[in-house]
Structure formats: structure tokens, C-alpha cells
């Protein structure tokens, strides 16, 4: 809404004034805020892009996800596992374009795996006659988030049949899996009479 005024005078002293039509000048590119989770998540994600322009106004917002073709919009739905990098920018009605920004979202929906071993192993009858250590082995696919925690080795020293020892694996996205070990321990010698 800026205007310019001018005047002209002739040699006889006559003067005429004029004011230009409103002039609109916008040399500032818009900006775009992004709402996306930080760190790894274990569910589908919808990323929201919020553009701002205080002068001419936003003309459009554009994004791309792992492909060169841009799409127009402010909502980006991510449903598949993996690392997703979103490039985004906005333009205004004066033709200014924001430099491309990026945000990365990591999705891991798969549970980790967990297994166990007994040391020493049980005899053919499924029993041990000395203390047993249950060791859990946890893993997560290489392309996913990786293991955050795995139950430490658990000693079993109390006699009894089918004693349950539970291990839990948790990945960095918060997915969990559990594994049950069963230990039968008899450290008492039998008796014999004759």
C-alpha cells in the first residue's frame, strides 16, 4: 500500500500534484514451521507444515519425500517403516521462494527378537543339578531402530520344576518382545537304602 507523490510546475507558476496508485513490494521469502516427532517412533506419522508470510501472503507450500517430484500441501502422511527425509518450502504471492528445509522421521513398527540359552544346558530329561544362568540374546533388524535394552543374564539357584525366567527386549522406537525360559533345578542327591 505504498504510494509516491509528485508535482509539476510551469513557468507561469501553475502547479499540479499527483499520487501514484498503491504499490506493493515484498522481497522477503515466506517461512514454514514443521510439526514432526523427534527420535524414533513405532506408529504411522502425519507431519504438518505451517507456512507464514506477513506481506503478500502465502501462495503455496510444497514437499517431497525421498523422490524428486514435489507435491503441494501441508500434510504429509508417513506409514511405512524406515527413515523418511521430507524436503519442504513455501512461496508467496510476490514470487519469493523459501530455501528448501528438511526434516527426518524414523518409523519402526516391528518388534525386536529375543531368545535364550541355559548355561549349563539341561540334561536329556530336562533337568539341571547345578545352578543355571539364563542368558537372553536380543536383536532388531539392521534397517530399523536397534536394541535399547535387553534383560541381563539371570541366575537360577533355587530348586524347583519348570521355573519361569522372563526376558524382555525393547528397541529404540519403544517396541517390545518377551521370551520365557523354563528351568528345572534339582541339586539334592537321591537317597538309597538296602
PDB file of C-alpha atoms in Angstrom:
ATOM      1  CA  UNK A   1       0.000   0.000   0.000  1.00  0.00           C
ATOM      2  CA  UNK A   2       2.907   2.391  -0.509  1.00  0.00           C
ATOM      3  CA  UNK A   3       2.403   5.443  -2.728  1.00  0.00           C
ATOM      4  CA  UNK A   4       4.607   8.036  -4.400  1.00  0.00           C
ATOM      5  CA  UNK A   5       3.550  11.677  -4.770  1.00  0.00           C
ATOM      6  CA  UNK A   6       4.927  14.188  -7.240  1.00  0.00           C
ATOM      7  CA  UNK A   7       4.254  17.688  -8.523  1.00  0.00           C
ATOM      8  CA  UNK A   8       4.999  19.694 -11.605  1.00  0.00           C
ATOM      9  CA  UNK A   9       5.101  23.477 -12.041  1.00  0.00           C
ATOM     10  CA  UNK A  10       5.209  25.566 -15.204  1.00  0.00           C
ATOM     11  CA  UNK A  11       6.996  28.891 -15.729  1.00  0.00           C
ATOM     12  CA  UNK A  12       3.761  30.755 -15.091  1.00  0.00           C
ATOM     13  CA  UNK A  13       3.528  29.311 -11.587  1.00  0.00           C
ATOM     14  CA  UNK A  14       0.821  26.741 -12.202  1.00  0.00           C
ATOM     15  CA  UNK A  15       1.289  23.533 -10.180  1.00  0.00           C
ATOM     16  CA  UNK A  16      -0.276  20.090 -10.453  1.00  0.00           C
ATOM     17  CA  UNK A  17       0.090  17.312  -7.857  1.00  0.00           C
ATOM     18  CA  UNK A  18      -0.423  13.599  -8.387  1.00  0.00           C
ATOM     19  CA  UNK A  19      -0.187  10.439  -6.285  1.00  0.00           C
ATOM     20  CA  UNK A  20       0.543   7.023  -7.704  1.00  0.00           C
ATOM     21  CA  UNK A  21      -1.674   4.012  -7.325  1.00  0.00           C
ATOM     22  CA  UNK A  22      -0.755   1.867  -4.286  1.00  0.00           C
ATOM     23  CA  UNK A  23       2.487  -0.040  -4.758  1.00  0.00           C
ATOM     24  CA  UNK A  24       3.078  -3.455  -3.170  1.00  0.00           C
ATOM     25  CA  UNK A  25       6.676  -4.527  -2.512  1.00  0.00           C
ATOM     26  CA  UNK A  26       7.574  -7.850  -0.887  1.00  0.00           C
ATOM     27  CA  UNK A  27      11.174  -9.017  -1.105  1.00  0.00           C
ATOM     28  CA  UNK A  28      11.039 -11.332   1.926  1.00  0.00           C
ATOM     29  CA  UNK A  29      10.608 -15.058   1.397  1.00  0.00           C
ATOM     30  CA  UNK A  30       8.000 -16.867   3.487  1.00  0.00           C
ATOM     31  CA  UNK A  31       8.911 -19.320   6.231  1.00  0.00           C
ATOM     32  CA  UNK A  32       7.478 -22.732   7.091  1.00  0.00           C
ATOM     33  CA  UNK A  33       7.195 -24.357  10.520  1.00  0.00           C
ATOM     34  CA  UNK A  34       7.120 -28.145  10.753  1.00  0.00           C
ATOM     35  CA  UNK A  35       5.430 -30.351  13.342  1.00  0.00           C
ATOM     36  CA  UNK A  36       7.103 -33.763  13.365  1.00  0.00           C
ATOM     37  CA  UNK A  37       8.177 -36.223  16.065  1.00  0.00           C
ATOM     38  CA  UNK A  38      11.771 -36.266  17.219  1.00  0.00           C
ATOM     39  CA  UNK A  39      13.572 -39.551  17.651  1.00  0.00           C
ATOM     40  CA  UNK A  40      12.221 -42.914  16.564  1.00  0.00           C
ATOM     41  CA  UNK A  41       8.505 -43.739  16.627  1.00  0.00           C
ATOM     42  CA  UNK A  42       6.598 -47.020  16.359  1.00  0.00           C
ATOM     43  CA  UNK A  43       3.484 -45.865  14.510  1.00  0.00           C
ATOM     44  CA  UNK A  44       2.423 -44.021  11.378  1.00  0.00           C
ATOM     45  CA  UNK A  45       3.057 -40.262  11.430  1.00  0.00           C
ATOM     46  CA  UNK A  46       1.361 -37.225   9.950  1.00  0.00           C
ATOM     47  CA  UNK A  47       3.740 -34.293   9.562  1.00  0.00           C
ATOM     48  CA  UNK A  48       2.160 -30.820   9.467  1.00  0.00           C
ATOM     49  CA  UNK A  49       3.705 -27.892   7.560  1.00  0.00           C
ATOM     50  CA  UNK A  50       2.595 -24.391   8.611  1.00  0.00           C
ATOM     51  CA  UNK A  51       3.645 -21.555   6.247  1.00  0.00           C
ATOM     52  CA  UNK A  52       3.894 -17.860   7.249  1.00  0.00           C
ATOM     53  CA  UNK A  53       4.177 -14.666   5.199  1.00  0.00           C
ATOM     54  CA  UNK A  54       3.462 -11.243   6.703  1.00  0.00           C
ATOM     55  CA  UNK A  55       3.374  -9.238   3.445  1.00  0.00           C
ATOM     56  CA  UNK A  56       1.944 -10.599   0.194  1.00  0.00           C
ATOM     57  CA  UNK A  57       0.701 -13.835   1.758  1.00  0.00           C
ATOM     58  CA  UNK A  58       1.451 -17.497   1.147  1.00  0.00           C
ATOM     59  CA  UNK A  59       0.885 -18.725  -2.389  1.00  0.00           C
ATOM     60  CA  UNK A  60       1.735 -22.411  -1.873  1.00  0.00           C
ATOM     61  CA  UNK A  61       3.610 -24.994   0.200  1.00  0.00           C
ATOM     62  CA  UNK A  62       5.464 -27.870  -1.446  1.00  0.00           C
ATOM     63  CA  UNK A  63       7.151 -31.030  -0.185  1.00  0.00           C
ATOM     64  CA  UNK A  64       8.851 -34.185  -1.400  1.00  0.00           C
ATOM     65  CA  UNK A  65       9.619 -37.461   0.381  1.00  0.00           C
ATOM     66  CA  UNK A  66      12.587 -39.427  -0.985  1.00  0.00           C
ATOM     67  CA  UNK A  67      11.588 -38.582  -4.556  1.00  0.00           C
ATOM     68  CA  UNK A  68      12.485 -35.557  -6.681  1.00  0.00           C
ATOM     69  CA  UNK A  69       8.884 -34.704  -7.631  1.00  0.00           C
ATOM     70  CA  UNK A  70       7.339 -32.018  -5.414  1.00  0.00           C
ATOM     71  CA  UNK A  71       3.779 -32.193  -4.194  1.00  0.00           C
ATOM     72  CA  UNK A  72       1.608 -29.345  -2.980  1.00  0.00           C
ATOM     73  CA  UNK A  73       0.116 -29.469   0.508  1.00  0.00           C
ATOM     74  CA  UNK A  74       0.658 -29.007   4.223  1.00  0.00           C
ATOM     75  CA  UNK A  75       0.015 -32.580   5.479  1.00  0.00           C
ATOM     76  CA  UNK A  76       2.494 -35.419   4.874  1.00  0.00           C
ATOM     77  CA  UNK A  77       1.370 -38.947   5.813  1.00  0.00           C
ATOM     78  CA  UNK A  78       4.143 -41.467   6.550  1.00  0.00           C
ATOM     79  CA  UNK A  79       3.030 -45.067   7.048  1.00  0.00           C
ATOM     80  CA  UNK A  80       5.949 -47.314   6.095  1.00  0.00           C
ATOM     81  CA  UNK A  81       8.926 -48.330   8.209  1.00  0.00           C
ATOM     82  CA  UNK A  82      12.290 -46.709   7.617  1.00  0.00           C
ATOM     83  CA  UNK A  83      13.981 -43.325   7.629  1.00  0.00           C
ATOM     84  CA  UNK A  84      11.990 -40.654   5.793  1.00  0.00           C
ATOM     85  CA  UNK A  85      13.503 -37.282   4.850  1.00  0.00           C
ATOM     86  CA  UNK A  86      10.964 -34.621   3.909  1.00  0.00           C
ATOM     87  CA  UNK A  87      12.135 -31.574   1.921  1.00  0.00           C
ATOM     88  CA  UNK A  88       9.701 -28.653   2.106  1.00  0.00           C
ATOM     89  CA  UNK A  89       9.378 -24.977   1.140  1.00  0.00           C
ATOM     90  CA  UNK A  90       6.767 -22.259   0.629  1.00  0.00           C
ATOM     91  CA  UNK A  91       6.281 -19.473  -1.906  1.00  0.00           C
ATOM     92  CA  UNK A  92       4.468 -16.157  -1.538  1.00  0.00           C
ATOM     93  CA  UNK A  93       2.237 -14.141  -3.877  1.00  0.00           C
ATOM     94  CA  UNK A  94       5.122 -11.819  -4.786  1.00  0.00           C
ATOM     95  CA  UNK A  95       7.096 -14.751  -6.219  1.00  0.00           C
ATOM     96  CA  UNK A  96       9.568 -15.147  -3.358  1.00  0.00           C
ATOM     97  CA  UNK A  97      10.540 -18.755  -2.589  1.00  0.00           C
ATOM     98  CA  UNK A  98      11.818 -20.083   0.695  1.00  0.00           C
ATOM     99  CA  UNK A  99      15.047 -22.088   0.596  1.00  0.00           C
ATOM    100  CA  UNK A 100      14.245 -25.777   0.960  1.00  0.00           C
ATOM    101  CA  UNK A 101      14.255 -27.119   4.523  1.00  0.00           C
ATOM    102  CA  UNK A 102      14.372 -30.773   5.617  1.00  0.00           C
ATOM    103  CA  UNK A 103      13.086 -32.880   8.495  1.00  0.00           C
ATOM    104  CA  UNK A 104      13.775 -36.565   9.136  1.00  0.00           C
ATOM    105  CA  UNK A 105      11.282 -39.025  10.641  1.00  0.00           C
ATOM    106  CA  UNK A 106      12.266 -42.576  11.643  1.00  0.00           C
ATOM    107  CA  UNK A 107       9.498 -45.196  11.872  1.00  0.00           C
ATOM    108  CA  UNK A 108       9.971 -48.687  13.321  1.00  0.00           C
ATOM    109  CA  UNK A 109       6.781 -50.715  13.789  1.00  0.00           C
ATOM    110  CA  UNK A 110       8.405 -54.153  14.137  1.00  0.00           C
ATOM    111  CA  UNK A 111       9.042 -55.858  17.455  1.00  0.00           C
ATOM    112  CA  UNK A 112      12.620 -56.902  18.206  1.00  0.00           C
ATOM    113  CA  UNK A 113      13.525 -60.565  18.623  1.00  0.00           C
ATOM    114  CA  UNK A 114      14.673 -62.307  21.795  1.00  0.00           C
ATOM    115  CA  UNK A 115      15.881 -65.843  22.540  1.00  0.00           C
ATOM    116  CA  UNK A 116      17.649 -67.553  25.438  1.00  0.00           C
ATOM    117  CA  UNK A 117      20.265 -70.141  26.324  1.00  0.00           C
ATOM    118  CA  UNK A 118      20.817 -72.064  29.563  1.00  0.00           C
ATOM    119  CA  UNK A 119      24.313 -72.479  30.999  1.00  0.00           C
ATOM    120  CA  UNK A 120      24.858 -75.309  31.625  1.00  0.00           C
ATOM    121  CA  UNK A 121      22.283 -76.868  29.305  1.00  0.00           C
ATOM    122  CA  UNK A 122      19.668 -79.165  30.785  1.00  0.00           C
ATOM    123  CA  UNK A 123      20.218 -82.936  30.636  1.00  0.00           C
ATOM    124  CA  UNK A 124      18.154 -85.146  28.300  1.00  0.00           C
ATOM    125  CA  UNK A 125      15.452 -85.320  30.989  1.00  0.00           C
ATOM    126  CA  UNK A 126      15.159 -81.504  31.030  1.00  0.00           C
ATOM    127  CA  UNK A 127      16.784 -81.041  34.463  1.00  0.00           C
ATOM    128  CA  UNK A 128      19.922 -79.383  35.857  1.00  0.00           C
ATOM    129  CA  UNK A 129      21.726 -80.404  39.044  1.00  0.00           C
ATOM    130  CA  UNK A 130      23.801 -77.215  39.426  1.00  0.00           C
ATOM    131  CA  UNK A 131      22.930 -73.527  39.387  1.00  0.00           C
ATOM    132  CA  UNK A 132      21.846 -72.266  35.950  1.00  0.00           C
ATOM    133  CA  UNK A 133      22.368 -68.938  34.212  1.00  0.00           C
ATOM    134  CA  UNK A 134      19.737 -67.870  31.673  1.00  0.00           C
ATOM    135  CA  UNK A 135      21.249 -65.581  29.029  1.00  0.00           C
ATOM    136  CA  UNK A 136      18.972 -63.628  26.695  1.00  0.00           C
ATOM    137  CA  UNK A 137      20.004 -62.586  23.176  1.00  0.00           C
ATOM    138  CA  UNK A 138      18.165 -59.602  21.661  1.00  0.00           C
ATOM    139  CA  UNK A 139      18.218 -58.306  18.102  1.00  0.00           C
ATOM    140  CA  UNK A 140      16.473 -55.776  15.863  1.00  0.00           C
ATOM    141  CA  UNK A 141      16.617 -55.612  12.080  1.00  0.00           C
ATOM    142  CA  UNK A 142      19.601 -53.643  10.793  1.00  0.00           C
ATOM    143  CA  UNK A 143      17.361 -51.192   8.915  1.00  0.00           C
ATOM    144  CA  UNK A 144      15.261 -50.442  11.988  1.00  0.00           C
ATOM    145  CA  UNK A 145      15.920 -48.615  15.242  1.00  0.00           C
ATOM    146  CA  UNK A 146      18.168 -51.096  17.086  1.00  0.00           C
ATOM    147  CA  UNK A 147      18.056 -52.533  20.607  1.00  0.00           C
ATOM    148  CA  UNK A 148      17.638 -50.120  23.515  1.00  0.00           C
ATOM    149  CA  UNK A 149      17.591 -52.696  26.316  1.00  0.00           C
ATOM    150  CA  UNK A 150      17.830 -56.461  26.810  1.00  0.00           C
ATOM    151  CA  UNK A 151      17.333 -58.381  30.056  1.00  0.00           C
ATOM    152  CA  UNK A 152      20.681 -59.185  31.676  1.00  0.00           C
ATOM    153  CA  UNK A 153      21.689 -62.795  32.433  1.00  0.00           C
ATOM    154  CA  UNK A 154      19.563 -64.248  35.240  1.00  0.00           C
ATOM    155  CA  UNK A 155      20.943 -66.818  37.712  1.00  0.00           C
ATOM    156  CA  UNK A 156      18.635 -69.588  38.943  1.00  0.00           C
ATOM    157  CA  UNK A 157      19.771 -71.102  42.253  1.00  0.00           C
ATOM    158  CA  UNK A 158      16.518 -72.325  43.807  1.00  0.00           C
ATOM    159  CA  UNK A 159      15.414 -75.895  43.299  1.00  0.00           C
ATOM    160  CA  UNK A 160      12.125 -76.492  41.555  1.00  0.00           C
ATOM    161  CA  UNK A 161      10.442 -77.710  38.382  1.00  0.00           C
ATOM    162  CA  UNK A 162       9.637 -75.506  35.386  1.00  0.00           C
ATOM    163  CA  UNK A 163      10.688 -72.239  36.997  1.00  0.00           C
ATOM    164  CA  UNK A 164       9.878 -69.342  34.667  1.00  0.00           C
ATOM    165  CA  UNK A 165      12.520 -66.753  33.811  1.00  0.00           C
ATOM    166  CA  UNK A 166      11.184 -63.942  31.608  1.00  0.00           C
ATOM    167  CA  UNK A 167      13.373 -61.751  29.415  1.00  0.00           C
ATOM    168  CA  UNK A 168      12.325 -58.578  27.600  1.00  0.00           C
ATOM    169  CA  UNK A 169      13.790 -56.836  24.560  1.00  0.00           C
ATOM    170  CA  UNK A 170      12.982 -53.195  23.830  1.00  0.00           C
ATOM    171  CA  UNK A 171      14.042 -51.316  20.706  1.00  0.00           C
ATOM    172  CA  UNK A 172      14.739 -47.584  20.386  1.00  0.00           C
ATOM    173  CA  UNK A 173      11.253 -46.960  18.982  1.00  0.00           C
ATOM    174  CA  UNK A 174       9.597 -48.483  22.064  1.00  0.00           C
ATOM    175  CA  UNK A 175       8.575 -51.838  20.558  1.00  0.00           C
ATOM    176  CA  UNK A 176       8.965 -54.782  22.942  1.00  0.00           C
ATOM    177  CA  UNK A 177       9.134 -58.571  22.833  1.00  0.00           C
ATOM    178  CA  UNK A 178       9.434 -61.133  25.606  1.00  0.00           C
ATOM    179  CA  UNK A 179      10.808 -64.648  25.926  1.00  0.00           C
ATOM    180  CA  UNK A 180      10.131 -67.275  28.605  1.00  0.00           C
ATOM    181  CA  UNK A 181      12.800 -69.692  29.745  1.00  0.00           C
ATOM    182  CA  UNK A 182      11.886 -72.706  31.874  1.00  0.00           C
ATOM    183  CA  UNK A 183      14.414 -74.081  34.361  1.00  0.00           C
ATOM    184  CA  UNK A 184      14.065 -77.316  36.338  1.00  0.00           C
ATOM    185  CA  UNK A 185      16.711 -77.460  39.056  1.00  0.00           C
ATOM    186  CA  UNK A 186      17.365 -80.356  41.451  1.00  0.00           C
ATOM    187  CA  UNK A 187      20.596 -80.136  43.459  1.00  0.00           C
ATOM    188  CA  UNK A 188      19.565 -82.732  46.057  1.00  0.00           C
ATOM    189  CA  UNK A 189      21.038 -86.215  45.727  1.00  0.00           C
ATOM    190  CA  UNK A 190      18.635 -89.117  45.804  1.00  0.00           C
ATOM    191  CA  UNK A 191      18.615 -91.499  48.749  1.00  0.00           C
ATOM    192  CA  UNK A 192      19.047 -95.212  48.714  1.00  0.00           C
ATOM    193  CA  UNK A 193      18.559 -97.851  51.416  1.00  0.00           C
ATOM    194  CA  UNK A 194      19.047-101.562  51.360  1.00  0.00           C
TER     195      UNK A 194
END
